[in-house]
Short mmCIF file of C-alpha atoms in Angstrom, two decimals:
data_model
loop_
_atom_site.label_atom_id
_atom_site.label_comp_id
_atom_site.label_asym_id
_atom_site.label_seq_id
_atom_site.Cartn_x
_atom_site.Cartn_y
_atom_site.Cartn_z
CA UNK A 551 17.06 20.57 7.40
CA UNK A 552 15.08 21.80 4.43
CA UNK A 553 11.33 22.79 5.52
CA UNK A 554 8.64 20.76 3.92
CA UNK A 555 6.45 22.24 1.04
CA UNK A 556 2.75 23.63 2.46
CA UNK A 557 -0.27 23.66 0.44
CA UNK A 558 0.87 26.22 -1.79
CA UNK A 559 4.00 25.24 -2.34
CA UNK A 560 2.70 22.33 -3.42
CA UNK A 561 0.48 23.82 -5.59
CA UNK A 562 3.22 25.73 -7.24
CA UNK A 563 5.11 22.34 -7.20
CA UNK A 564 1.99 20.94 -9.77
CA UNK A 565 1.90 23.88 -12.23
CA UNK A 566 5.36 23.97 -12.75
CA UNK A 567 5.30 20.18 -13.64
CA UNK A 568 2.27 21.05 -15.51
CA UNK A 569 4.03 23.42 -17.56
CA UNK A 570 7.56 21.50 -18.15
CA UNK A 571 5.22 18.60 -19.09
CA UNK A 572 6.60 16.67 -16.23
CA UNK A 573 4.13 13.68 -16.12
CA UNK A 574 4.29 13.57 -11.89
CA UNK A 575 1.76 11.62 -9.71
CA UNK A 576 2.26 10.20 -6.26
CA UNK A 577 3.42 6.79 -7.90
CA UNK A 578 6.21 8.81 -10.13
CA UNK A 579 9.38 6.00 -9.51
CA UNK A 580 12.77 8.34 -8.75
CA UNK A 581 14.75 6.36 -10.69
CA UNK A 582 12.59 4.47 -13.43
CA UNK A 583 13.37 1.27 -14.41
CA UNK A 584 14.63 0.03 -11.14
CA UNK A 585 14.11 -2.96 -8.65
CA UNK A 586 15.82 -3.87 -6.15
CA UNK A 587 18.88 -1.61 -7.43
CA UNK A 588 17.96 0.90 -4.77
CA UNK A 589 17.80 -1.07 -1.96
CA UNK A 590 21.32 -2.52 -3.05
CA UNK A 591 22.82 0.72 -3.27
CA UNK A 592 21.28 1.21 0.14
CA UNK A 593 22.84 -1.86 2.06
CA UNK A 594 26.31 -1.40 0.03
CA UNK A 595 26.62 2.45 1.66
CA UNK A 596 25.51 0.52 5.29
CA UNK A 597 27.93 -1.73 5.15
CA UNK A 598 30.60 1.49 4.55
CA UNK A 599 28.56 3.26 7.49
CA UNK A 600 30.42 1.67 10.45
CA UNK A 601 28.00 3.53 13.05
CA UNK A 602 24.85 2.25 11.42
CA UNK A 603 26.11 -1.33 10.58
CA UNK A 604 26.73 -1.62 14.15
CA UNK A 605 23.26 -0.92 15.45
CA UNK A 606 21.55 -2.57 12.33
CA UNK A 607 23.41 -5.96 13.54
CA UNK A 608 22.99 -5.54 17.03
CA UNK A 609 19.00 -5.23 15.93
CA UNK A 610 19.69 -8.27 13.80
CA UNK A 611 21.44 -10.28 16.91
CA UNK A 612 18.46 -9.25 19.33
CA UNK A 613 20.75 -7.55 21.31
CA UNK A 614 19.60 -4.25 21.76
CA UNK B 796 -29.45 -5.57 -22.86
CA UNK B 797 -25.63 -7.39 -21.64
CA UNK B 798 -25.93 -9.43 -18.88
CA UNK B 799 -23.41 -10.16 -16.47
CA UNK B 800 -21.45 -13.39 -18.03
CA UNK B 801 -21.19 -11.90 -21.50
CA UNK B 802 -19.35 -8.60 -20.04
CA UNK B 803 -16.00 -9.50 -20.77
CA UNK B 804 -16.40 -12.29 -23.37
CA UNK B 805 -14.50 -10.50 -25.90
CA UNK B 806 -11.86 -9.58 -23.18
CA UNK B 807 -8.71 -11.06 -23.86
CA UNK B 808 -5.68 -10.42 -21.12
CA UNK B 809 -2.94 -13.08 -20.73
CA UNK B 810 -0.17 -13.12 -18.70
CA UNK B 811 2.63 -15.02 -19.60
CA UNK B 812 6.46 -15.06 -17.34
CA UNK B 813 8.95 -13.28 -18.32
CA UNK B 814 12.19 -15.13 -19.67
CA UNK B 815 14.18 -16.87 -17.13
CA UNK B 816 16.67 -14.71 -17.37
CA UNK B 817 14.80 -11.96 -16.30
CA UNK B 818 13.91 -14.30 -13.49
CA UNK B 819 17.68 -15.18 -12.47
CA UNK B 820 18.89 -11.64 -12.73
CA UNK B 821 15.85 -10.47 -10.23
CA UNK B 822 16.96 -13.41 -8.16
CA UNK B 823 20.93 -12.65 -8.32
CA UNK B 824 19.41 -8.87 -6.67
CA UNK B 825 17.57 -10.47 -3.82
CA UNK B 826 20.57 -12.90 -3.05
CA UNK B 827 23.29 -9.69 -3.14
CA UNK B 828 20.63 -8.33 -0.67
CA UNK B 829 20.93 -11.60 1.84
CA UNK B 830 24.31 -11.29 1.10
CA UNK B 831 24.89 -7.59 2.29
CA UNK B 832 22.77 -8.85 5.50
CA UNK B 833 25.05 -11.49 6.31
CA UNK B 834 27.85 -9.37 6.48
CA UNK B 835 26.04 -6.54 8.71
CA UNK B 836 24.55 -9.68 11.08
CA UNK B 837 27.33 -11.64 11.58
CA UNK B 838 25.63 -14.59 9.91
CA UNK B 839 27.51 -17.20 7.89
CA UNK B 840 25.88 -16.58 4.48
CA UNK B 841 26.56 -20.52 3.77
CA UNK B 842 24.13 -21.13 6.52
CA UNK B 843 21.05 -19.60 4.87
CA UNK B 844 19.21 -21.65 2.80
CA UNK B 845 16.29 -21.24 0.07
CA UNK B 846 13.94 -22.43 -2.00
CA UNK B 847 14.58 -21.05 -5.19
CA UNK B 848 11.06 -21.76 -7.17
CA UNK B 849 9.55 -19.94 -3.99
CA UNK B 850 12.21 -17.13 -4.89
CA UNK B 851 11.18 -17.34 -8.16
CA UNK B 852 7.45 -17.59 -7.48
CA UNK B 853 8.30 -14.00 -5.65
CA UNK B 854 9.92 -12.43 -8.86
CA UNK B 855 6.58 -13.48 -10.81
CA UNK B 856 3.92 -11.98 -8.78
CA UNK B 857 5.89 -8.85 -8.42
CA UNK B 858 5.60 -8.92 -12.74
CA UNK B 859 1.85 -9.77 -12.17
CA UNK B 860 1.53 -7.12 -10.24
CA UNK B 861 3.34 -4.76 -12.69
CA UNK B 862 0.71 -5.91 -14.99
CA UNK B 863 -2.05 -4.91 -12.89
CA UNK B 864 -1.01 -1.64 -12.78
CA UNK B 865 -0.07 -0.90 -16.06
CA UNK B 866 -3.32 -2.70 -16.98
CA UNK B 867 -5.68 -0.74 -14.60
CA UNK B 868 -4.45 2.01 -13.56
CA UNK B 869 -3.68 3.39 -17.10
CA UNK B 870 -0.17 2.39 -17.85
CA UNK B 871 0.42 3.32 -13.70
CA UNK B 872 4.76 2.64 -12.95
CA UNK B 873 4.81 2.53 -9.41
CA UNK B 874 7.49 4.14 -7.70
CA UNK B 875 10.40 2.22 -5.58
CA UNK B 876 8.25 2.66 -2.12
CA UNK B 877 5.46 0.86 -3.22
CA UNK B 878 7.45 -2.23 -5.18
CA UNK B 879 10.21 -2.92 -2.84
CA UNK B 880 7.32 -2.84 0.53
CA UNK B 881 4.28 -3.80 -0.79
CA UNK B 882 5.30 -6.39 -3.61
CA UNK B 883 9.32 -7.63 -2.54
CA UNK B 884 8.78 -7.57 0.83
CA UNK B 885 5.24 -8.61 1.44
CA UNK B 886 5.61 -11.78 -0.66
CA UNK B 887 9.02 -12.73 1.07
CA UNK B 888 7.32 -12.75 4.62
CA UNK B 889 4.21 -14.32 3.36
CA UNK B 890 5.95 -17.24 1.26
CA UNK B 891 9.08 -17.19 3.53
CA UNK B 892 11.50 -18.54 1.05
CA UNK B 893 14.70 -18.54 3.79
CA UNK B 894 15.86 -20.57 6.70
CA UNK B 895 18.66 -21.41 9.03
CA UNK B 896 19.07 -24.46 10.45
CA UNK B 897 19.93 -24.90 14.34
CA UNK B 898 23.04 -26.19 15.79
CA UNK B 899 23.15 -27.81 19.16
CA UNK B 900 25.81 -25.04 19.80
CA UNK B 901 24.44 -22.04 18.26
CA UNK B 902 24.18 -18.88 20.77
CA UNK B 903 21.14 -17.40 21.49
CA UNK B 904 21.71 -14.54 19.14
CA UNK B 905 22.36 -16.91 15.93
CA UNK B 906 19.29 -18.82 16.94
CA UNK B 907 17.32 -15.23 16.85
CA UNK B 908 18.48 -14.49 13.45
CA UNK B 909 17.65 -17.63 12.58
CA UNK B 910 14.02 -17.60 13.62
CA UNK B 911 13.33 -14.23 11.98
CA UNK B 912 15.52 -14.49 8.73
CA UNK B 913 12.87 -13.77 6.53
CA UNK B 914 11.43 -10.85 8.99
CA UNK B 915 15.39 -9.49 8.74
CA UNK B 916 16.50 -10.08 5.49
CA UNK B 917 12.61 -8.43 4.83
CA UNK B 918 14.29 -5.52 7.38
CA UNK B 919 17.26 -5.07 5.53
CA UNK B 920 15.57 -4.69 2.23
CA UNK B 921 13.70 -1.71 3.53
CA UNK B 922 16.60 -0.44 5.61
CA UNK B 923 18.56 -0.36 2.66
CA UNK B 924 15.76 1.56 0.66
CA UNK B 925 15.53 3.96 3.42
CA UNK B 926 19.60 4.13 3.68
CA UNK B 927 19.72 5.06 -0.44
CA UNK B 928 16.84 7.78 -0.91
CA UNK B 929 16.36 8.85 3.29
CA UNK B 930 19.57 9.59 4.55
CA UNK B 931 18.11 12.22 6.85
CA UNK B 932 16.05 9.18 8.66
CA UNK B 933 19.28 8.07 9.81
CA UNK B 934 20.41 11.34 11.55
CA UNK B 935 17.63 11.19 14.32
CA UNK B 936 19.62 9.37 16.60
CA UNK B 937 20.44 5.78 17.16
CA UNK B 938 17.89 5.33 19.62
CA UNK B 939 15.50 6.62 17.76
CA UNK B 940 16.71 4.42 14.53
CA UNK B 941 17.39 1.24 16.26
CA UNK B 942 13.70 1.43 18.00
CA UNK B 943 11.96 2.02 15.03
CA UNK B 944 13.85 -1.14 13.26
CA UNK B 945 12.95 -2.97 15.99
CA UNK B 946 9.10 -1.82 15.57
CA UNK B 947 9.45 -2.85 11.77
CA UNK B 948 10.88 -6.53 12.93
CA UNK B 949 8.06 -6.82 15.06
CA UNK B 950 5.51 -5.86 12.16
CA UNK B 951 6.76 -7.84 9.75
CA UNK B 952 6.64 -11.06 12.30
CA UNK B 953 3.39 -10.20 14.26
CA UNK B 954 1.05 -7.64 12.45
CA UNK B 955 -0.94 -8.32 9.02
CA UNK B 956 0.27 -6.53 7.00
CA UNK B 957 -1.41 -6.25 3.89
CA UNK B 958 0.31 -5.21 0.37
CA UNK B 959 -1.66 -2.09 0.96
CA UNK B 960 -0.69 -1.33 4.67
CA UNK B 961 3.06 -1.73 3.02
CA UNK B 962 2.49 1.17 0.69
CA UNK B 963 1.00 3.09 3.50
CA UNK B 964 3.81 2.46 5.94
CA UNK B 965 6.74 3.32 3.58
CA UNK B 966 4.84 6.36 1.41
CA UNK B 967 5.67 8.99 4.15
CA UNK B 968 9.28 8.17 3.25
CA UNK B 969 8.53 8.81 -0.35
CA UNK B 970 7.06 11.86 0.05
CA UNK B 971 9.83 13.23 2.72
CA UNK B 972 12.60 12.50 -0.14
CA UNK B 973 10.44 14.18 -3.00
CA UNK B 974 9.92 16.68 -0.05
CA UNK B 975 13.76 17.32 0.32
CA UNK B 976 14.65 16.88 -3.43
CA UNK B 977 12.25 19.41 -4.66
CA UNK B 978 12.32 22.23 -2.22
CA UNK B 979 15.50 24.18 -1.84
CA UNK B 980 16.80 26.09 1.31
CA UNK B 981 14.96 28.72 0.88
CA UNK B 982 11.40 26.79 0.55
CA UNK B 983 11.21 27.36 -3.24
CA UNK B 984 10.55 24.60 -5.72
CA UNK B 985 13.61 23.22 -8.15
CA UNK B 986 12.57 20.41 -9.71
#
């Protein structure tokens, strides 16, 4: 598991978007342009994830 | 000196829809969505019914909403978090565009999906978000994940949830991907 950035790290994180002219804010989209594309991706890669598609429908069913 | 009703007499801002084609290809996403659902659930997908200018009615605010942004807070695209929670999902279980009807013979656990379609297919919306750009969410352990699914089903049905209280629900998960994205093994940035 990668460690989350601290304070500085953030810090750094800003100037070096401030110097590659990266336009970042907290509302920055990951993928720009998108709607509902990522959340289709999402459910397509559940549906190949036997382990999760079986506790997502047993949530769905009310049986767990 | 201006007074108060003269303030934005010169102000012109007017919305119009966007084409319906715009309209049906938003739609077509939300209906592959209920679609992937039915095939996790169980549910017949032919039993799920809609009203489409309530579907359609979704798709629009989500493009006023756009507008609002871009409008005032200077040219402001809002990242995937805050559209799918606090704009897809927050009009779907306010206008509640699905249903199921119920058969004499329907088990109990049909008749549960039935109930909370809109709270589910509202569920797998976000699960799916979670699934494409939180992978690591889905490592803590099935307990873990299938509790905190439940938790969001019982939001979406019982809590008010604001548009706002959305954004602020789903932003940790936001940050936690720029978090893993940006920062490599070693703690040093690489975007």
């Amino acid at each position: 598991m990668k460690k989350a950035m601290s304070i500085n790290e953030w810090n750094e994180f800003d100037r070096q978007c401030e110097e590659r002219n990266v336009p970042f804010d907290s509302n920055t989209p990951i993928k720009s342009g998108e709607t509902l594309e990522p959340s289709i991706r999402g459910c397509k890669k559940i549906e190949e994830d036997e382990d999760l598609k079986t506790l997502l429908r047993m949530v769905y069913r009310g049986e767990c | 000196m201006l007074s108060i009703s003269d303030r934005w007499k010169e102000c012109e801002l007017v919305y119009s829809e966007p084409p319906q084609d715009y309209i049906k290809a938003e739609a077509k996403k939300i209906f592959e969505i209920v679609e992937s659902f039915c095939n996790v659930s169980g549910l017949d997908v032919e039993r799920i019914e809609y009203n489409y200018p309530t579907i359609k009615d979704i798709i629009v605010r989500l493009d006023m909403r756009l507008m609002y942004f871009h409008t005032y807070h200077n040219k402001m695209n809002i990242n995937e978090y805050k559209l799918v929670s606090g704009l897809i999902i927050f009009w779907i279980l306010k206008l509640r565009p699905f249903w199921v009807k119920i058969k004499t013979d329907d088990t109990k656990e049909t008749i549960n999906m039935a109930t909370n379609i809109n709270e589910q297919i509202a569920l797998h919306i976000a699960v799916g978000l979670l699934k494409e750009y939180n992978q690591n969410f889905f490592e803590n352990g099935k307990n873990l994940v299938g509790q905190y699914c439940k938790e969001m089903l019982y939001s979406f049905r019982f809590r008010d949830l604001s548009k706002e209280s959305l954004y602020l629900m789903f932003d940790p998960f936001y940050f936690l991907h720029l978090f893993e994205k940006s920062v490599d093994e070693n703690g040093v940035n690489v975007i």
